[in-house]
Coordinates of C-alpha atoms and ligand atoms in Angstrom, one line a residue:
M1 CA 72.4 13.4 5.8
T2 CA 72.9 12.1 2.3
F3 CA 72.6 8.5 1.3
Q4 CA 75.6 6.3 1.5
A5 CA 75.6 2.5 0.9
T6 CA 77.8 1.9 4.0
E7 CA 77.0 0.0 7.2
A8 CA 78.1 3.1 9.1
Y9 CA 75.4 5.1 7.5
A10 CA 72.8 2.5 8.4
K11 CA 73.9 2.6 12.0
E12 CA 73.7 6.4 12.0
L13 CA 70.1 6.2 10.8
D14 CA 69.3 3.7 13.6
Q15 CA 70.7 6.1 16.1
R16 CA 68.5 8.9 14.9
D17 CA 65.4 6.6 14.7
P18 CA 62.8 7.8 17.3
L19 CA 61.0 4.5 17.2
A20 CA 64.2 2.4 17.6
S21 CA 63.3 1.3 21.2
F22 CA 60.1 -0.5 20.1
R23 CA 62.2 -3.2 18.5
E24 CA 62.9 -4.6 22.0
E25 CA 59.2 -5.2 22.4
F26 CA 59.2 -7.9 19.8
Y27 CA 60.4 -11.5 19.6
I28 CA 63.1 -11.4 16.9
Q29 CA 65.0 -14.5 16.1
P30 CA 68.7 -13.6 16.4
G31 CA 70.5 -13.7 13.0
T32 CA 67.2 -13.8 11.1
I33 CA 66.1 -10.8 9.1
Y34 CA 62.4 -10.7 9.0
M35 CA 61.0 -8.8 6.0
D36 CA 57.5 -10.4 6.0
G37 CA 55.7 -8.2 8.4
N38 CA 53.2 -7.3 5.6
S39 CA 52.0 -10.9 5.6
L40 CA 52.3 -11.9 9.3
G41 CA 53.6 -9.4 11.8
L42 CA 55.9 -10.5 14.6
C43 CA 54.8 -11.4 18.1
S44 CA 55.3 -8.7 20.8
K45 CA 55.7 -9.3 24.5
R46 CA 52.6 -7.2 25.1
A47 CA 50.6 -9.3 22.7
E48 CA 51.7 -12.4 24.6
A49 CA 51.0 -10.9 28.0
A50 CA 47.4 -10.0 26.9
V51 CA 46.8 -13.6 25.7
L52 CA 48.0 -14.9 29.1
E53 CA 45.8 -12.3 30.9
L54 CA 42.7 -13.5 29.1
L55 CA 43.5 -17.1 29.8
E56 CA 43.8 -16.1 33.4
S57 CA 40.4 -14.5 33.4
W58 CA 38.9 -17.7 32.0
K59 CA 40.7 -19.8 34.7
R60 CA 39.6 -17.5 37.4
Y61 CA 36.1 -16.3 36.5
G62 CA 34.6 -18.9 34.3
I63 CA 31.4 -17.5 32.9
D64 CA 31.8 -14.3 34.9
G65 CA 34.8 -13.4 32.7
W66 CA 32.2 -11.8 30.4
T67 CA 31.9 -8.9 32.9
E68 CA 34.8 -9.4 35.3
G69 CA 38.6 -9.3 35.1
K70 CA 40.9 -6.8 33.6
Y71 CA 39.3 -7.0 30.1
P72 CA 35.6 -8.1 30.4
W73 CA 34.9 -10.1 27.3
F74 CA 31.5 -8.6 26.7
Y75 CA 32.8 -5.2 25.9
L76 CA 36.1 -6.1 24.4
S77 CA 35.2 -5.9 20.7
E78 CA 33.8 -2.3 21.2
E79 CA 36.8 -1.2 23.2
L80 CA 39.3 -2.6 20.7
G81 CA 37.2 -1.0 17.9
A82 CA 37.6 2.3 19.6
K83 CA 41.4 1.8 19.9
M84 CA 41.7 0.9 16.2
A85 CA 39.7 4.0 15.2
P86 CA 42.6 6.4 15.3
L87 CA 44.6 4.2 13.0
I88 CA 42.1 4.8 10.2
G89 CA 40.8 8.2 11.2
A90 CA 37.4 7.1 12.4
K91 CA 35.1 7.8 15.4
P92 CA 35.3 5.2 18.2
E93 CA 31.8 3.9 17.6
E94 CA 32.4 3.5 13.8
V95 CA 34.8 0.7 14.4
I96 CA 34.5 -2.8 15.8
A97 CA 36.9 -5.8 16.2
T98 CA 35.1 -8.7 14.7
G99 CA 35.2 -11.6 12.2
S100 CA 37.8 -12.0 9.6
T101 CA 38.4 -9.9 6.5
T102 CA 36.6 -12.3 4.2
V103 CA 33.6 -12.6 6.6
N104 CA 33.5 -8.8 7.1
I105 CA 33.5 -8.3 3.3
H106 CA 30.5 -10.6 3.1
Q107 CA 28.8 -8.8 6.0
L108 CA 29.3 -5.3 4.6
V109 CA 28.6 -6.1 1.0
S110 CA 25.4 -7.9 2.0
T111 CA 24.5 -4.8 4.0
F112 CA 25.3 -2.1 1.5
Y113 CA 24.9 -3.8 -1.9
R114 CA 21.3 -3.0 -2.7
P115 CA 20.8 -3.5 -6.4
E116 CA 18.0 -1.4 -7.8
G117 CA 16.8 -0.6 -11.3
R118 CA 19.8 -0.3 -13.6
K119 CA 22.2 0.0 -10.6
T120 CA 23.2 -3.6 -10.2
K121 CA 26.9 -3.9 -10.7
I122 CA 29.8 -4.2 -8.3
M123 CA 33.2 -2.7 -9.2
A124 CA 36.7 -3.9 -8.1
D125 CA 40.0 -4.1 -9.9
E126 CA 41.9 -6.9 -11.7
L127 CA 44.9 -6.8 -9.3
N128 CA 42.7 -7.3 -6.3
F129 CA 43.4 -10.0 -3.6
P130 CA 41.6 -13.3 -4.6
T131 CA 39.4 -13.7 -1.5
D132 CA 37.9 -10.2 -2.1
I133 CA 36.9 -11.2 -5.6
Y134 CA 35.6 -14.6 -4.6
A135 CA 33.4 -12.9 -2.0
L136 CA 32.1 -10.3 -4.4
K137 CA 31.2 -13.0 -7.0
S138 CA 29.4 -15.1 -4.5
Q139 CA 27.5 -12.0 -3.3
L140 CA 26.4 -11.3 -6.9
R141 CA 25.3 -14.9 -7.3
L142 CA 23.3 -14.8 -4.1
H143 CA 21.4 -11.9 -5.7
G144 CA 20.8 -13.9 -8.9
Y145 CA 23.4 -12.0 -11.0
D146 CA 26.1 -13.5 -13.2
P147 CA 29.6 -12.3 -12.0
D148 CA 30.8 -12.4 -15.6
T149 CA 28.5 -9.5 -16.5
H150 CA 28.0 -7.8 -13.1
L151 CA 31.5 -7.7 -11.6
I152 CA 33.5 -5.0 -13.2
R153 CA 37.3 -5.3 -12.7
I154 CA 39.3 -2.2 -13.6
K155 CA 42.3 -3.1 -15.8
S156 CA 45.8 -2.3 -14.9
R157 CA 47.8 -0.4 -17.6
D158 CA 51.2 -1.8 -16.5
G159 CA 50.3 -5.0 -14.7
R160 CA 51.3 -3.4 -11.3
T161 CA 49.2 -0.4 -10.6
I162 CA 45.6 0.8 -11.2
D163 CA 45.1 4.3 -12.5
E164 CA 42.5 6.3 -10.5
S165 CA 41.2 8.0 -13.5
D166 CA 40.4 4.6 -15.1
I167 CA 38.4 3.8 -12.0
I168 CA 36.5 7.1 -12.1
Q169 CA 35.8 6.7 -15.8
A170 CA 34.1 3.3 -15.1
M171 CA 31.9 4.7 -12.4
D172 CA 28.8 4.4 -14.6
E173 CA 25.1 4.6 -13.7
D174 CA 24.9 0.9 -13.5
V175 CA 27.4 0.6 -10.6
A176 CA 25.9 0.1 -7.2
L177 CA 29.0 -0.6 -5.0
I178 CA 32.7 -0.4 -5.3
L179 CA 35.3 -2.3 -3.2
L180 CA 39.0 -1.5 -3.7
P181 CA 42.1 -2.0 -1.7
T182 CA 43.7 0.9 0.1
V183 CA 47.2 -0.5 -0.8
L184 CA 47.5 -3.1 -3.5
Y185 CA 48.9 -6.3 -2.0
R186 CA 51.4 -7.0 -4.7
S187 CA 52.8 -3.7 -6.0
G188 CA 52.2 -1.7 -2.8
Q189 CA 50.4 1.1 -4.6
L190 CA 48.4 3.4 -2.3
L191 CA 45.2 4.5 -4.0
D192 CA 43.8 8.1 -3.6
I193 CA 41.1 7.1 -1.2
E194 CA 39.7 10.6 -0.7
R195 CA 39.4 11.3 -4.5
L196 CA 37.8 8.0 -5.3
T197 CA 35.3 8.4 -2.5
K198 CA 34.3 11.8 -3.6
E199 CA 33.9 10.7 -7.2
A200 CA 31.9 7.7 -6.2
H201 CA 29.5 9.7 -4.0
Q202 CA 28.9 12.3 -6.8
R203 CA 27.5 9.4 -8.7
G204 CA 25.5 7.9 -5.8
I205 CA 27.7 4.9 -5.6
I206 CA 28.6 3.3 -2.2
I207 CA 32.4 2.8 -1.8
G208 CA 34.3 0.6 0.6
F209 CA 37.9 -0.2 1.1
D210 CA 39.9 -3.3 2.1
A211 CA 42.7 -1.8 4.3
C212 CA 44.6 -5.1 5.0
H213 CA 47.8 -3.7 3.6
S214 CA 47.6 -0.3 5.1
I215 CA 46.2 -0.6 8.6
G216 CA 49.1 0.0 11.0
S217 CA 51.4 1.2 8.2
V218 CA 49.5 4.1 6.5
P219 CA 47.2 6.4 8.4
H220 CA 43.8 7.2 6.9
R221 CA 41.0 9.7 7.5
F222 CA 38.0 7.6 6.5
S223 CA 35.5 9.5 8.5
E224 CA 36.5 12.9 7.1
W225 CA 36.6 11.6 3.6
G226 CA 33.2 9.9 4.1
V227 CA 34.3 6.4 3.1
D228 CA 31.2 4.3 3.5
F229 CA 32.7 1.1 4.9
A230 CA 36.1 -0.6 5.4
V231 CA 37.5 -4.0 6.5
W232 CA 41.0 -5.1 7.5
C233 CA 42.9 -7.9 9.2
T234 CA 45.0 -7.5 12.3
Y235 CA 47.8 -10.1 11.7
K236 CA 49.8 -8.1 9.2
Y237 CA 51.2 -4.7 10.3
L238 CA 49.0 -4.9 13.5
N239 CA 51.0 -7.9 14.8
S240 CA 48.2 -9.7 16.4
G241 CA 49.0 -13.3 15.3
P242 CA 47.8 -15.9 12.8
G243 CA 44.0 -15.7 12.3
S244 CA 43.6 -12.9 14.8
V245 CA 40.2 -11.2 14.8
A246 CA 39.7 -8.5 12.1
G247 CA 38.2 -5.1 12.1
L248 CA 35.5 -3.2 10.2
Y249 CA 34.4 0.4 9.9
V250 CA 31.0 1.8 9.0
N251 CA 30.5 5.5 8.6
E252 CA 28.1 6.9 11.1
K253 CA 25.8 8.1 8.4
H254 CA 24.9 4.5 7.9
F255 CA 24.2 3.6 11.5
G256 CA 20.8 2.0 11.7
T257 CA 21.1 0.2 8.4
T258 CA 19.9 -3.3 8.9
P259 CA 22.9 -5.8 8.9
G260 CA 22.8 -8.1 5.8
L261 CA 23.9 -11.0 8.0
A262 CA 22.4 -10.6 11.5
G263 CA 23.4 -12.3 14.7
W264 CA 22.8 -11.7 18.4
F265 CA 26.1 -10.0 19.1
G266 CA 25.0 -7.2 16.8
S267 CA 22.3 -6.4 19.3
R268 CA 22.2 -3.3 21.5
K269 CA 24.3 -4.5 24.5
D270 CA 21.6 -3.7 27.0
K271 CA 19.0 -5.7 25.0
Q272 CA 21.0 -8.7 24.0
F273 CA 20.2 -10.8 27.0
D274 CA 16.5 -10.1 26.8
M275 CA 16.6 -13.0 24.4
D276 CA 13.8 -11.5 22.3
H277 CA 13.2 -12.8 18.8
E278 CA 12.9 -9.3 17.4
M279 CA 16.5 -8.0 17.1
E280 CA 17.3 -4.5 18.2
H281 CA 20.6 -4.0 16.5
A282 CA 23.2 -1.6 18.0
D283 CA 23.2 1.9 16.6
T284 CA 27.0 1.7 16.1
A285 CA 29.4 -0.3 13.9
G286 CA 28.9 -3.0 16.6
A287 CA 25.6 -3.9 14.8
Y288 CA 27.6 -5.7 12.1
Q289 CA 29.0 -8.4 14.6
M290 CA 27.4 -11.8 14.3
G291 CA 28.1 -14.5 16.9
T292 CA 30.2 -14.7 20.1
P293 CA 33.5 -13.0 19.8
H294 CA 36.7 -15.0 19.5
V295 CA 38.0 -13.8 22.7
L296 CA 41.3 -15.7 22.7
S297 CA 42.0 -14.6 19.2
V298 CA 41.4 -11.0 19.7
A299 CA 43.5 -10.9 22.9
P300 CA 46.9 -10.2 21.2
L301 CA 45.3 -7.0 19.7
I302 CA 45.0 -5.6 23.2
G303 CA 48.8 -5.5 23.7
S304 CA 49.6 -4.7 20.1
L305 CA 47.4 -1.6 20.0
E306 CA 49.0 -0.3 23.1
I307 CA 52.3 -0.1 21.2
F308 CA 50.5 1.7 18.3
R309 CA 49.1 4.2 20.7
E310 CA 52.6 4.9 22.2
A311 CA 54.4 5.0 18.8
G312 CA 51.7 7.0 17.0
M313 CA 50.6 6.5 13.4
D314 CA 52.2 9.6 12.1
R315 CA 55.6 8.6 13.4
I316 CA 55.1 5.1 12.1
R317 CA 54.3 6.3 8.6
E318 CA 57.3 8.7 8.7
K319 CA 59.7 5.9 9.5
S320 CA 58.0 3.4 7.2
L321 CA 58.5 5.9 4.3
A322 CA 62.1 6.6 5.3
I323 CA 63.1 2.9 5.7
T324 CA 61.5 1.8 2.5
R325 CA 63.1 4.8 0.6
Y326 CA 66.4 3.7 2.1
L327 CA 65.8 0.1 0.9
M328 CA 65.1 1.4 -2.6
Q329 CA 68.2 3.4 -2.6
L330 CA 70.2 0.4 -1.6
I331 CA 68.6 -1.7 -4.3
E332 CA 69.5 1.0 -6.9
S333 CA 73.1 1.3 -5.7
E334 CA 74.0 -2.3 -4.7
L335 CA 71.9 -4.5 -7.0
R336 CA 72.3 -2.8 -10.3
G337 CA 72.8 -5.0 -13.3
F338 CA 71.3 -8.1 -11.7
G339 CA 68.0 -7.9 -13.5
F340 CA 65.9 -6.4 -10.6
A341 CA 63.1 -3.8 -11.1
I342 CA 61.3 -1.9 -8.5
G343 CA 57.5 -2.4 -9.1
N344 CA 56.0 0.0 -6.5
P345 CA 55.3 3.6 -7.3
M346 CA 58.2 5.8 -6.2
E347 CA 56.2 8.8 -4.9
D348 CA 55.5 8.8 -1.1
H349 CA 51.8 9.6 -1.5
R350 CA 51.3 6.6 -3.8
R351 CA 53.1 3.8 -1.9
G352 CA 52.4 1.7 1.2
G353 CA 54.6 -0.1 3.6
H354 CA 56.5 -2.6 1.4
V355 CA 58.9 -2.6 -1.5
C356 CA 57.9 -4.7 -4.5
L357 CA 61.0 -6.1 -6.0
E358 CA 60.6 -7.8 -9.3
H359 CA 62.8 -10.5 -10.9
E360 CA 62.3 -13.3 -13.3
E361 CA 63.9 -15.7 -10.8
A362 CA 62.0 -14.3 -7.9
A363 CA 60.7 -17.7 -6.6
R364 CA 64.2 -19.2 -6.2
I365 CA 65.8 -16.0 -5.2
C366 CA 63.3 -16.1 -2.2
K367 CA 64.5 -19.6 -1.4
A368 CA 68.1 -18.5 -1.5
L369 CA 67.3 -15.6 0.8
K370 CA 65.6 -18.0 3.3
E371 CA 68.8 -20.1 3.2
Q372 CA 70.6 -16.9 4.2
R373 CA 68.1 -16.4 7.0
V374 CA 66.2 -13.5 5.4
I375 CA 62.4 -14.0 5.4
P376 CA 61.0 -12.3 2.3
D377 CA 57.6 -12.9 0.8
F378 CA 57.1 -14.3 -2.7
R379 CA 54.0 -13.5 -4.8
A380 CA 53.8 -15.3 -8.2
P381 CA 55.0 -14.9 -10.8
N382 CA 57.9 -12.5 -10.2
V383 CA 57.5 -10.4 -7.0
I384 CA 59.6 -10.4 -3.9
R385 CA 57.8 -8.3 -1.3
L386 CA 60.1 -6.8 1.3
A387 CA 58.6 -5.0 4.3
P388 CA 60.9 -3.3 6.7
V389 CA 58.4 -2.6 9.5
A390 CA 58.6 0.7 11.3
L391 CA 58.1 -0.8 14.8
Y392 CA 60.8 -3.6 14.6
T393 CA 63.0 -3.4 11.7
S394 CA 66.4 -1.6 11.9
Y395 CA 68.2 0.2 9.1
Q396 CA 71.2 -2.0 9.8
E397 CA 69.1 -5.1 9.1
V398 CA 68.0 -3.6 5.8
W399 CA 71.6 -3.0 4.9
E400 CA 72.5 -6.5 5.9
M401 CA 69.7 -8.0 4.0
V402 CA 70.8 -6.3 0.8
Q403 CA 74.3 -7.5 1.3
R404 CA 73.0 -11.0 1.6
L405 CA 70.9 -10.6 -1.5
K406 CA 73.9 -9.2 -3.4
M407 CA 76.0 -12.2 -2.5
I408 CA 73.2 -14.5 -3.7
M409 CA 73.1 -12.7 -7.0
T410 CA 77.0 -12.5 -7.4
E411 CA 77.6 -16.1 -6.5
Q412 CA 74.3 -17.2 -8.3
T413 CA 73.5 -19.5 -5.4
Y414 CA 69.8 -19.2 -6.2
K415 CA 70.4 -21.5 -9.1
K416 CA 70.5 -24.5 -7.0
F417 CA 66.8 -24.1 -6.2
K418 CA 63.8 -24.7 -8.5
N419 CA 62.1 -21.5 -9.6
E420 CA 58.6 -22.4 -8.3
R421 CA 56.7 -21.4 -5.2
G422 CA 56.2 -23.4 -2.0
V423 CA 52.7 -24.4 -0.8
V424 CA 52.4 -21.2 1.3
A425 CA 54.2 -18.5 -0.6
Ligands
PLP1 C1 45.5 -10.5 3.9 C2 44.4 -10.1 3.0 C3 43.1 -10.7 3.1 C4 43.0 -11.9 4.0 O1 41.7 -12.2 4.3 P1 41.4 -13.3 5.5 O2 39.9 -13.3 5.6 O3 42.0 -12.8 6.7 O4 42.0 -14.6 5.1 C5 42.1 -10.3 2.3 N1 42.2 -9.3 1.5 C6 43.4 -8.6 1.4 C7 43.5 -7.5 0.4 C8 44.5 -9.0 2.1 O5 45.6 -8.3 2.0

């Protein structure tokens, strides 16, 4: 089938979409086109049911809910870790559901950043998400280093992407640890994780990835590539709700490494309730948990991951690439001459799950889109992120969204808004 900018073509694509039926699993507001699943995924009926199930176990069992009920709380973090493992290509015991992205960065950097001799620096990139940088700077300060001299941030050549060869070039003898995103949150660039890991290891550098913008959208093979550690949230493409419990991965070669930030839930499960003051930490990724798991906030993940198991990461990636490609084709054919630029890399192996649409007036175009019941995502100064999500966005919605955007640009209705962001952009 060759691309056509017609609604009939969009409908045809929907008919051929093997994942189309999953849309019914989600709460979708009629008439609203949701393009922000890369910031906060939509609620599914199964996620809702899992929350209710865990509330029920609390009502029914009280304290015994730790070991009774459909999902005993005591083992839940490990079980959900095992269920997330296929999404990133890891072994079940290498993954645990715990903490938040920021907390997990602190945990794993404090575990694996071991400055020694000349090797004292941490490397990241200048387009990185702020919280990752704040965490790295504070970790350096805790070790008595000045972030201005000890945090290396790889520069972008074009303001959108980071060149892998620039990262590799900077892997000097003084670098102890690298933390990079899998997919850059603004431009959607997918880094070559395998290559970067190999190059870091050749130089004796520990390398970890923040997979917030790829988990549930791009499959990985972290174990096979030997990635040392990774973190991610579960509320973006994993659809587990605002503030849902995050995930972390530690390669099995590091099992036994003493957690930087220890807490009793990192204990061996059979020893935890011995209440001994000498901690015997788990010999799995479970060792990097701290306190009591946030059971009610991890609950939606139970339902959500069932959907991922049924849909399969390969099919999800295939649709994600197809529907984002379709969106880019529509942008090129329908929005020509309005001053838009596509800011994400075009090649499939270099892009994640969203399209980065740039425009000088992006802030107020987003407001006009919201008025037209399209939910985009604005990132200052000029980026409109649009994420048609494999599990719940239809091709027809993408088509309709572009029509609404075209109307906004033709009639210049965006001009009635101020070109500045809201409190939560
Ligand atoms: C979403 C996101 C975060 C969010 O971290 P929280 O601790 O959940 O607030 C961090 N880093 C990146 C790269 C993200 O995309």
